[in-house]
Amino acid sequence: VVGGECRQKFDGCMDSFCMLDNASGGRCMCSDKNAEYNMILEEIENLNVKTYQMATLGVERIEMGADAEGAIAIANAAANEIMASESVTDKTNKAVEEKRKSKSGSALAKMNLTSIWDDEDNDIFNIEQQQDDLASKDGDELYAAAAKLCVASIPECASDVNMLQMMYAQRIKSDCIAYENALKAQKSTASQNLQAAEQSLREAALDSYRSANKWDLGQCTIEFKKCMQTTAGCGEDFSGCVGISAAEAMSNRKGDLGTKVIKGSASQITISASTYDDLVAKAAYCQNITNSCTNVRDQVFDQFVLAIAPQLKTAELIAESNLRGNCLNSITTCISDHCRTSIDPKDTDSLNACLTDHQ
């Protein structure tokens, strides 16, 4: 259709201007679609950023949360927060539409290449001016400016100009289609990665939720009781948590010691207020137990006290009895020592009388 030499000269000249940014979409940056493609690239980057944030920030927020009860809600909130950031899809459509409206026609359509040689005022070889013009152009405008220079440089091919232009334009179109397909593939991959990240986020939330609720109220109460008996120091019989009440009972038999009523479904047990306060204070040592039953954590302590109330009452009575017995033994020993040191042991009658009188 056209001479091989003319085509080689025109294509070589055009490539020197239009292939400089080939990595961004082909010859002359895919004509006026370059802005649209840049928006797609921005959207791909936005999807990648969301994926990274969801896989790091979102998962860390779940793992670091002290209260796993709302793990699912936290996951949804984290995903929604990331997804709520402004999408570039609307910006893409608006930018493309505004650009199309701002142009009444393509620069290619307006240009009449065959009139170049007829324009006596046109200094086509003003190099500095042409360089400045080309540096500020892209898309159709870059193509038009480059074509103007290239056509002027090959006057021997004037008869083939229109065909050369159309053939090169088809090469631009082919490059743009390939580039657009590549962008679509990248965007599809980025979207799939985001979906996978969101799924991982929800799986992390579910694992956290399950870990935080592996025990029901009964199991958690049992574990809490074990901790109070060992770590908190109450002892197997809870004697380690009733010492204060026993001492109060011995020193103030007629006073108001303060009580705490533990009510069951059909009965109630009264324990010393100081015993209850001691349990409350020592419960801090076992709060980590409730991290495995967060759904019922607020019920664990009350259920624990209700379950051990009979043991507490027994422990209080035993502790008071032991304290009283120790006190009596101490008094008896003191009297015996006094009488034996102040009376001749051989004087049995006097010694017995002393012990009897003091008792």
Tab-separated table of C-alpha atoms in Angstrom:
chain	number	residue	atom	x	y	z
A	1	VAL	CA	0.000	0.000	0.000
A	2	VAL	CA	2.836	2.355	0.841
A	3	GLY	CA	6.515	2.122	0.135
A	4	GLY	CA	8.549	0.226	2.668
A	5	GLU	CA	11.105	2.999	2.890
A	6	CYS	CA	8.467	5.667	3.648
A	7	ARG	CA	6.843	3.500	6.264
A	8	GLN	CA	10.187	2.735	7.876
A	9	LYS	CA	11.095	6.427	7.999
A	10	PHE	CA	7.695	7.534	9.389
A	11	ASP	CA	7.448	4.734	11.961
A	12	GLY	CA	11.034	5.253	13.083
A	13	CYS	CA	10.492	8.972	13.495
A	14	MET	CA	7.201	8.538	15.358
A	15	ASP	CA	8.628	5.864	17.642
A	16	SER	CA	11.397	8.213	18.708
A	17	PHE	CA	8.751	10.500	20.190
A	18	CYS	CA	5.912	8.140	21.046
A	19	MET	CA	7.771	5.157	22.494
A	20	LEU	CA	9.606	7.044	25.232
A	21	ASP	CA	6.942	6.169	27.801
A	22	ASN	CA	6.182	2.738	26.431
A	23	ALA	CA	6.072	1.156	29.904
A	24	SER	CA	3.054	3.313	30.745
A	25	GLY	CA	0.855	2.119	27.950
A	26	GLY	CA	2.386	2.015	24.485
A	27	ARG	CA	2.892	4.512	21.729
A	28	CYS	CA	2.025	8.097	22.630
A	29	MET	CA	0.758	6.848	25.985
A	30	CYS	CA	-2.363	5.329	24.495
A	31	SER	CA	-3.639	8.551	23.066
A	32	ASP	CA	-6.261	10.357	25.174
A	33	LYS	CA	-7.003	7.233	27.247
A	34	ASN	CA	-3.830	7.783	29.200
A	35	ALA	CA	-5.645	9.731	31.943
A	36	GLU	CA	-8.210	6.959	32.269
A	37	TYR	CA	-5.489	4.327	32.523
A	38	ASN	CA	-3.682	6.332	35.181
A	39	MET	CA	-6.889	6.303	37.204
A	40	ILE	CA	-7.052	2.521	36.865
A	41	LEU	CA	-3.463	2.285	38.050
A	42	GLU	CA	-4.400	4.449	41.033
A	43	GLU	CA	-7.343	2.177	41.782
A	44	ILE	CA	-5.086	-0.884	41.635
A	45	GLU	CA	-2.719	0.793	44.069
A	46	ASN	CA	-5.658	1.668	46.309
A	47	LEU	CA	-6.780	-1.972	46.334
A	48	ASN	CA	-3.254	-3.105	47.184
A	49	VAL	CA	-3.060	-0.623	50.058
A	50	LYS	CA	-6.408	-1.843	51.415
A	51	THR	CA	-5.192	-5.434	51.164
A	52	TYR	CA	-2.038	-4.613	53.112
A	53	GLN	CA	-3.926	-2.675	55.766
A	54	MET	CA	-6.469	-5.429	56.184
A	55	ALA	CA	-3.797	-8.117	56.477
A	56	THR	CA	-1.759	-6.144	59.020
A	57	LEU	CA	-3.661	-3.386	60.797
A	58	GLY	CA	-6.985	-5.234	60.807
A	59	VAL	CA	-5.589	-8.537	62.088
A	60	GLU	CA	-3.381	-6.813	64.676
A	61	ARG	CA	-6.369	-4.886	66.000
A	62	ILE	CA	-8.145	-8.183	66.626
A	63	GLU	CA	-5.141	-9.936	68.144
A	64	MET	CA	-4.336	-7.012	70.453
A	65	GLY	CA	-7.899	-6.463	71.621
A	66	ALA	CA	-8.278	-7.090	75.349
A	67	ASP	CA	-11.942	-7.933	75.016
A	68	ALA	CA	-12.489	-10.562	72.339
A	69	GLU	CA	-16.250	-10.591	72.936
A	70	GLY	CA	-16.750	-8.170	70.085
A	71	ALA	CA	-14.170	-9.723	67.752
A	72	ILE	CA	-16.620	-10.199	64.920
A	73	ALA	CA	-17.883	-6.647	65.295
A	74	ILE	CA	-14.293	-5.383	65.359
A	75	ALA	CA	-13.517	-7.307	62.163
A	76	ASN	CA	-16.510	-5.814	60.400
A	77	ALA	CA	-15.620	-2.340	61.629
A	78	ALA	CA	-12.003	-2.726	60.520
A	79	ALA	CA	-13.020	-3.983	57.083
A	80	ASN	CA	-15.643	-1.271	56.651
A	81	GLU	CA	-13.216	1.436	57.738
A	82	ILE	CA	-10.678	0.344	55.148
A	83	MET	CA	-13.262	-0.164	52.425
A	84	ALA	CA	-14.878	3.205	53.182
A	85	SER	CA	-11.835	5.135	52.017
A	86	GLU	CA	-12.560	6.970	48.802
A	87	SER	CA	-12.584	4.745	45.759
A	88	VAL	CA	-11.021	6.023	42.568
A	89	THR	CA	-13.676	4.418	40.367
A	90	ASP	CA	-15.939	7.456	40.508
A	91	LYS	CA	-12.971	9.751	40.068
A	92	THR	CA	-11.985	7.785	36.980
A	93	ASN	CA	-15.382	8.142	35.380
A	94	LYS	CA	-15.645	11.836	36.223
A	95	ALA	CA	-12.163	12.661	34.985
A	96	VAL	CA	-12.690	10.849	31.700
A	97	GLU	CA	-16.090	12.447	31.171
A	98	GLU	CA	-14.782	15.933	31.923
A	99	LYS	CA	-11.902	15.448	29.548
A	100	ARG	CA	-14.204	14.277	26.788
A	101	LYS	CA	-16.532	17.235	27.297
A	102	SER	CA	-13.657	19.682	27.229
A	103	LYS	CA	-12.701	18.597	23.734
A	104	SER	CA	-14.910	19.161	20.743
A	105	GLY	CA	-12.804	16.786	18.732
A	106	SER	CA	-9.545	14.919	18.684
A	107	ALA	CA	-6.349	16.723	17.838
A	108	LEU	CA	-5.831	14.060	15.223
A	109	ALA	CA	-9.125	14.908	13.566
A	110	LYS	CA	-8.310	18.626	13.462
A	111	MET	CA	-4.872	18.202	11.969
A	112	ASN	CA	-4.389	18.401	8.215
A	113	LEU	CA	-1.013	16.870	7.596
A	114	THR	CA	-1.099	17.433	3.863
A	115	SER	CA	-1.146	21.213	4.373
A	116	ILE	CA	2.152	21.332	6.204
A	117	TRP	CA	4.187	22.177	3.155
A	118	ASP	CA	1.692	24.873	2.119
A	119	ASP	CA	2.080	26.825	5.390
A	120	GLU	CA	4.753	29.415	4.629
A	121	ASP	CA	4.690	30.826	8.179
A	122	ASN	CA	5.233	27.437	9.775
A	123	ASP	CA	8.817	27.032	10.929
A	124	ILE	CA	8.728	23.284	11.336
A	125	PHE	CA	12.424	23.099	12.095
A	126	ASN	CA	12.425	25.503	15.056
A	127	ILE	CA	13.964	22.834	17.316
A	128	GLU	CA	13.793	24.596	20.692
A	129	GLN	CA	10.159	25.561	20.194
A	130	GLN	CA	9.248	22.043	19.099
A	131	GLN	CA	11.005	20.523	22.103
A	132	ASP	CA	9.049	22.759	24.459
A	133	ASP	CA	5.805	21.903	22.682
A	134	LEU	CA	6.439	18.155	22.810
A	135	ALA	CA	7.453	18.236	26.488
A	136	SER	CA	4.055	19.624	27.464
A	137	LYS	CA	1.942	17.233	25.374
A	138	ASP	CA	0.645	13.717	25.722
A	139	GLY	CA	-1.960	11.508	24.105
A	140	ASP	CA	-3.496	12.775	20.853
A	141	GLU	CA	-1.720	16.089	21.155
A	142	LEU	CA	1.664	14.394	21.402
A	143	TYR	CA	0.803	12.249	18.401
A	144	ALA	CA	-0.236	15.270	16.374
A	145	ALA	CA	2.891	17.265	17.203
A	146	ALA	CA	5.189	14.310	16.531
A	147	ALA	CA	3.414	13.522	13.262
A	148	LYS	CA	3.778	17.123	12.156
A	149	LEU	CA	7.523	16.943	12.682
A	150	CYS	CA	7.903	13.516	11.114
A	151	VAL	CA	5.844	14.343	8.005
A	152	ALA	CA	7.852	17.496	7.469
A	153	SER	CA	11.076	15.494	7.628
A	154	ILE	CA	10.040	13.146	4.778
A	155	PRO	CA	8.643	15.317	1.954
A	156	GLU	CA	9.418	12.522	-0.474
A	157	CYS	CA	6.547	10.529	1.131
A	158	ALA	CA	3.886	13.226	0.848
A	159	SER	CA	1.553	11.049	-1.173
A	160	ASP	CA	1.520	8.345	1.500
A	161	VAL	CA	1.014	10.617	4.533
A	162	ASN	CA	-2.631	9.787	5.232
A	163	MET	CA	-2.088	6.062	4.965
A	164	LEU	CA	1.045	6.196	7.111
A	165	GLN	CA	-0.916	8.122	9.732
A	166	MET	CA	-3.742	5.601	9.810
A	167	MET	CA	-1.374	2.635	9.931
A	168	TYR	CA	0.539	4.089	12.870
A	169	ALA	CA	-2.699	5.002	14.624
A	170	GLN	CA	-3.704	1.331	14.416
A	171	ARG	CA	-0.461	0.384	16.099
A	172	ILE	CA	-1.295	2.836	18.893
A	173	LYS	CA	-4.737	1.267	19.198
A	174	SER	CA	-3.253	-2.207	19.355
A	175	ASP	CA	-0.811	-1.164	22.076
A	176	CYS	CA	-3.601	0.454	24.051
A	177	ILE	CA	-5.817	-2.624	23.902
A	178	ALA	CA	-2.948	-4.790	25.146
A	179	TYR	CA	-2.171	-2.311	27.916
A	180	GLU	CA	-5.825	-2.040	28.925
A	181	ASN	CA	-6.112	-5.833	29.110
A	182	ALA	CA	-2.999	-5.927	31.272
A	183	LEU	CA	-4.495	-3.308	33.612
A	184	LYS	CA	-7.748	-5.255	33.852
A	185	ALA	CA	-5.799	-8.377	34.770
A	186	GLN	CA	-3.883	-6.458	37.451
A	187	LYS	CA	-7.082	-4.982	38.834
A	188	SER	CA	-8.739	-8.409	38.913
A	189	THR	CA	-5.758	-9.840	40.802
A	190	ALA	CA	-5.761	-6.909	43.231
A	191	SER	CA	-9.496	-7.395	43.871
A	192	GLN	CA	-8.994	-11.118	44.505
A	193	ASN	CA	-6.142	-10.364	46.911
A	194	LEU	CA	-8.369	-7.919	48.784
A	195	GLN	CA	-11.123	-10.524	49.067
A	196	ALA	CA	-8.593	-13.050	50.367
A	197	ALA	CA	-7.309	-10.519	52.914
A	198	GLU	CA	-10.851	-9.804	54.096
A	199	GLN	CA	-11.494	-13.527	54.441
A	200	SER	CA	-8.291	-13.898	56.470
A	201	LEU	CA	-9.416	-11.008	58.648
A	202	ARG	CA	-12.725	-12.679	59.381
A	203	GLU	CA	-11.002	-16.010	60.064
A	204	ALA	CA	-8.686	-14.263	62.527
A	205	ALA	CA	-11.735	-12.718	64.182
A	206	LEU	CA	-13.435	-16.095	64.420
A	207	ASP	CA	-10.310	-17.732	65.890
A	208	SER	CA	-10.027	-14.915	68.415
A	209	TYR	CA	-13.689	-15.218	69.319
A	210	ARG	CA	-13.446	-18.980	69.783
A	211	SER	CA	-10.309	-18.657	71.886
A	212	ALA	CA	-11.993	-16.032	74.052
A	213	ASN	CA	-15.028	-18.246	74.641
A	214	LYS	CA	-13.658	-21.767	74.853
A	215	TRP	CA	-15.300	-22.222	78.292
A	216	ASP	CA	-18.922	-21.826	79.290
A	217	LEU	CA	-19.943	-20.362	82.660
A	218	GLY	CA	-19.630	-23.678	84.496
A	219	GLN	CA	-16.179	-24.519	83.150
A	220	CYS	CA	-14.934	-20.994	83.707
A	221	THR	CA	-16.195	-21.001	87.319
A	222	ILE	CA	-14.330	-24.261	87.984
A	223	GLU	CA	-11.090	-22.843	86.584
A	224	PHE	CA	-11.599	-19.625	88.543
A	225	LYS	CA	-12.087	-21.621	91.743
A	226	LYS	CA	-8.851	-23.563	91.132
A	227	CYS	CA	-6.986	-20.302	90.652
A	228	MET	CA	-8.422	-18.805	93.853
A	229	GLN	CA	-7.419	-21.898	95.806
A	230	THR	CA	-3.855	-21.936	94.470
A	231	THR	CA	-2.624	-18.676	92.948
A	232	ALA	CA	-4.736	-16.390	95.161
A	233	GLY	CA	-3.802	-18.386	98.289
A	234	CYS	CA	-7.259	-19.297	99.632
A	235	GLY	CA	-6.274	-22.930	100.008
A	236	GLU	CA	-8.174	-26.110	99.268
A	237	ASP	CA	-10.588	-25.483	102.183
A	238	PHE	CA	-10.575	-21.664	101.742
A	239	SER	CA	-9.084	-21.198	105.189
A	240	GLY	CA	-6.635	-18.719	103.660
A	241	CYS	CA	-9.461	-16.275	102.944
A	242	VAL	CA	-11.328	-16.300	106.280
A	243	GLY	CA	-8.607	-15.434	108.801
A	244	ILE	CA	-9.675	-11.826	109.193
A	245	SER	CA	-13.277	-12.748	109.972
A	246	ALA	CA	-12.153	-15.236	112.639
A	247	ALA	CA	-9.987	-12.620	114.330
A	248	GLU	CA	-12.831	-10.120	114.211
A	249	ALA	CA	-15.199	-12.648	115.762
A	250	MET	CA	-12.781	-13.342	118.609
A	251	SER	CA	-12.056	-9.700	119.369
A	252	ASN	CA	-15.589	-8.344	119.001
A	253	ARG	CA	-18.121	-11.003	119.866
A	254	LYS	CA	-20.823	-8.474	120.683
A	255	GLY	CA	-20.008	-5.866	118.047
A	256	ASP	CA	-21.292	-5.429	114.488
A	257	LEU	CA	-18.844	-7.417	112.375
A	258	GLY	CA	-20.682	-6.826	109.088
A	259	THR	CA	-22.105	-9.595	106.991
A	260	LYS	CA	-22.619	-10.527	103.361
A	261	VAL	CA	-25.664	-12.576	102.419
A	262	ILE	CA	-25.131	-15.081	99.587
A	263	LYS	CA	-28.544	-15.892	98.142
A	264	GLY	CA	-29.245	-19.087	96.254
A	265	SER	CA	-32.437	-20.077	94.478
A	266	ALA	CA	-34.002	-21.543	97.638
A	267	SER	CA	-31.704	-20.641	100.510
A	268	GLN	CA	-29.132	-18.134	101.675
A	269	ILE	CA	-25.856	-18.251	103.552
A	270	THR	CA	-24.393	-15.413	105.609
A	271	ILE	CA	-20.640	-14.915	105.654
A	272	SER	CA	-18.471	-12.183	107.127
A	273	ALA	CA	-18.173	-8.990	105.101
A	274	SER	CA	-14.399	-9.128	105.592
A	275	THR	CA	-14.320	-12.618	104.022
A	276	TYR	CA	-16.198	-11.334	100.989
A	277	ASP	CA	-13.892	-8.322	100.719
A	278	ASP	CA	-10.881	-10.639	100.896
A	279	LEU	CA	-12.284	-12.693	98.021
A	280	VAL	CA	-12.896	-9.566	95.957
A	281	ALA	CA	-9.326	-8.384	96.521
A	282	LYS	CA	-7.773	-11.747	95.665
A	283	ALA	CA	-9.971	-12.185	92.581
A	284	ALA	CA	-7.601	-9.793	90.798
A	285	TYR	CA	-5.028	-12.608	90.693
A	286	CYS	CA	-7.396	-14.718	88.615
A	287	GLN	CA	-8.906	-12.229	86.164
A	288	ASN	CA	-6.917	-13.764	83.313
A	289	ILE	CA	-9.097	-16.854	83.640
A	290	THR	CA	-12.081	-14.891	82.339
A	291	ASN	CA	-10.211	-14.125	79.100
A	292	SER	CA	-11.292	-17.585	77.997
A	293	CYS	CA	-14.977	-16.967	78.706
A	294	THR	CA	-15.510	-13.329	77.789
A	295	ASN	CA	-19.202	-13.773	76.990
A	296	VAL	CA	-19.946	-14.615	80.649
A	297	ARG	CA	-16.974	-13.007	82.392
A	298	ASP	CA	-19.192	-10.653	84.423
A	299	GLN	CA	-21.048	-13.613	85.929
A	300	VAL	CA	-18.048	-15.735	86.926
A	301	PHE	CA	-17.198	-14.182	90.306
A	302	ASP	CA	-20.785	-14.182	91.585
A	303	GLN	CA	-21.235	-17.770	90.433
A	304	PHE	CA	-17.957	-18.702	92.127
A	305	VAL	CA	-18.995	-17.142	95.461
A	306	LEU	CA	-22.399	-18.813	95.266
A	307	ALA	CA	-20.770	-22.196	94.634
A	308	ILE	CA	-18.307	-21.984	97.543
A	309	ALA	CA	-20.566	-20.218	100.070
A	310	PRO	CA	-21.066	-23.388	102.188
A	311	GLN	CA	-17.301	-24.001	102.232
A	312	LEU	CA	-16.685	-20.393	103.215
A	313	LYS	CA	-19.114	-20.589	106.102
A	314	THR	CA	-17.559	-23.851	107.311
A	315	ALA	CA	-14.071	-22.371	106.937
A	316	GLU	CA	-15.089	-19.341	109.006
A	317	LEU	CA	-16.490	-21.501	111.828
A	318	ILE	CA	-13.450	-23.787	111.816
A	319	ALA	CA	-11.057	-20.839	111.772
A	320	GLU	CA	-12.857	-19.213	114.714
A	321	SER	CA	-12.907	-22.493	116.602
A	322	ASN	CA	-9.210	-23.064	115.966
A	323	LEU	CA	-8.408	-19.520	117.018
A	324	ARG	CA	-10.425	-19.944	120.220
A	325	GLY	CA	-8.777	-23.277	120.962
A	326	ASN	CA	-5.331	-21.834	120.431
A	327	CYS	CA	-6.186	-18.979	122.716
A	328	LEU	CA	-7.397	-21.316	125.476
A	329	ASN	CA	-4.307	-23.489	125.124
A	330	SER	CA	-2.117	-20.426	125.432
A	331	ILE	CA	-3.945	-19.303	128.591
A	332	THR	CA	-3.714	-22.763	130.133
A	333	THR	CA	-0.043	-23.012	129.350
A	334	CYS	CA	0.565	-19.573	130.839
A	335	ILE	CA	-1.264	-20.456	134.085
A	336	SER	CA	0.555	-23.741	134.359
A	337	ASP	CA	3.922	-22.099	133.864
A	338	HIS	CA	3.085	-19.419	136.425
A	339	CYS	CA	1.995	-21.895	139.075
A	340	ARG	CA	4.936	-24.221	138.547
A	341	THR	CA	7.441	-21.408	138.777
A	342	SER	CA	5.898	-19.770	141.865
A	343	ILE	CA	5.081	-22.944	143.904
A	344	ASP	CA	7.308	-25.781	144.942
A	345	PRO	CA	6.460	-28.714	142.679
A	346	LYS	CA	6.752	-31.000	145.683
A	347	ASP	CA	3.848	-29.162	147.323
A	348	THR	CA	1.244	-30.969	145.255
A	349	ASP	CA	-1.746	-29.623	147.130
A	350	SER	CA	-0.713	-25.991	146.729
A	351	LEU	CA	0.128	-26.488	143.046
A	352	ASN	CA	-3.235	-28.044	142.302
A	353	ALA	CA	-5.004	-25.309	144.216
A	354	CYS	CA	-3.169	-22.666	142.197
A	355	LEU	CA	-4.073	-24.240	138.899
A	356	THR	CA	-7.700	-24.671	139.973
A	357	ASP	CA	-8.105	-21.134	141.247
A	358	HIS	CA	-6.695	-19.535	138.062
A	359	GLN	CA	-8.733	-21.685	135.782
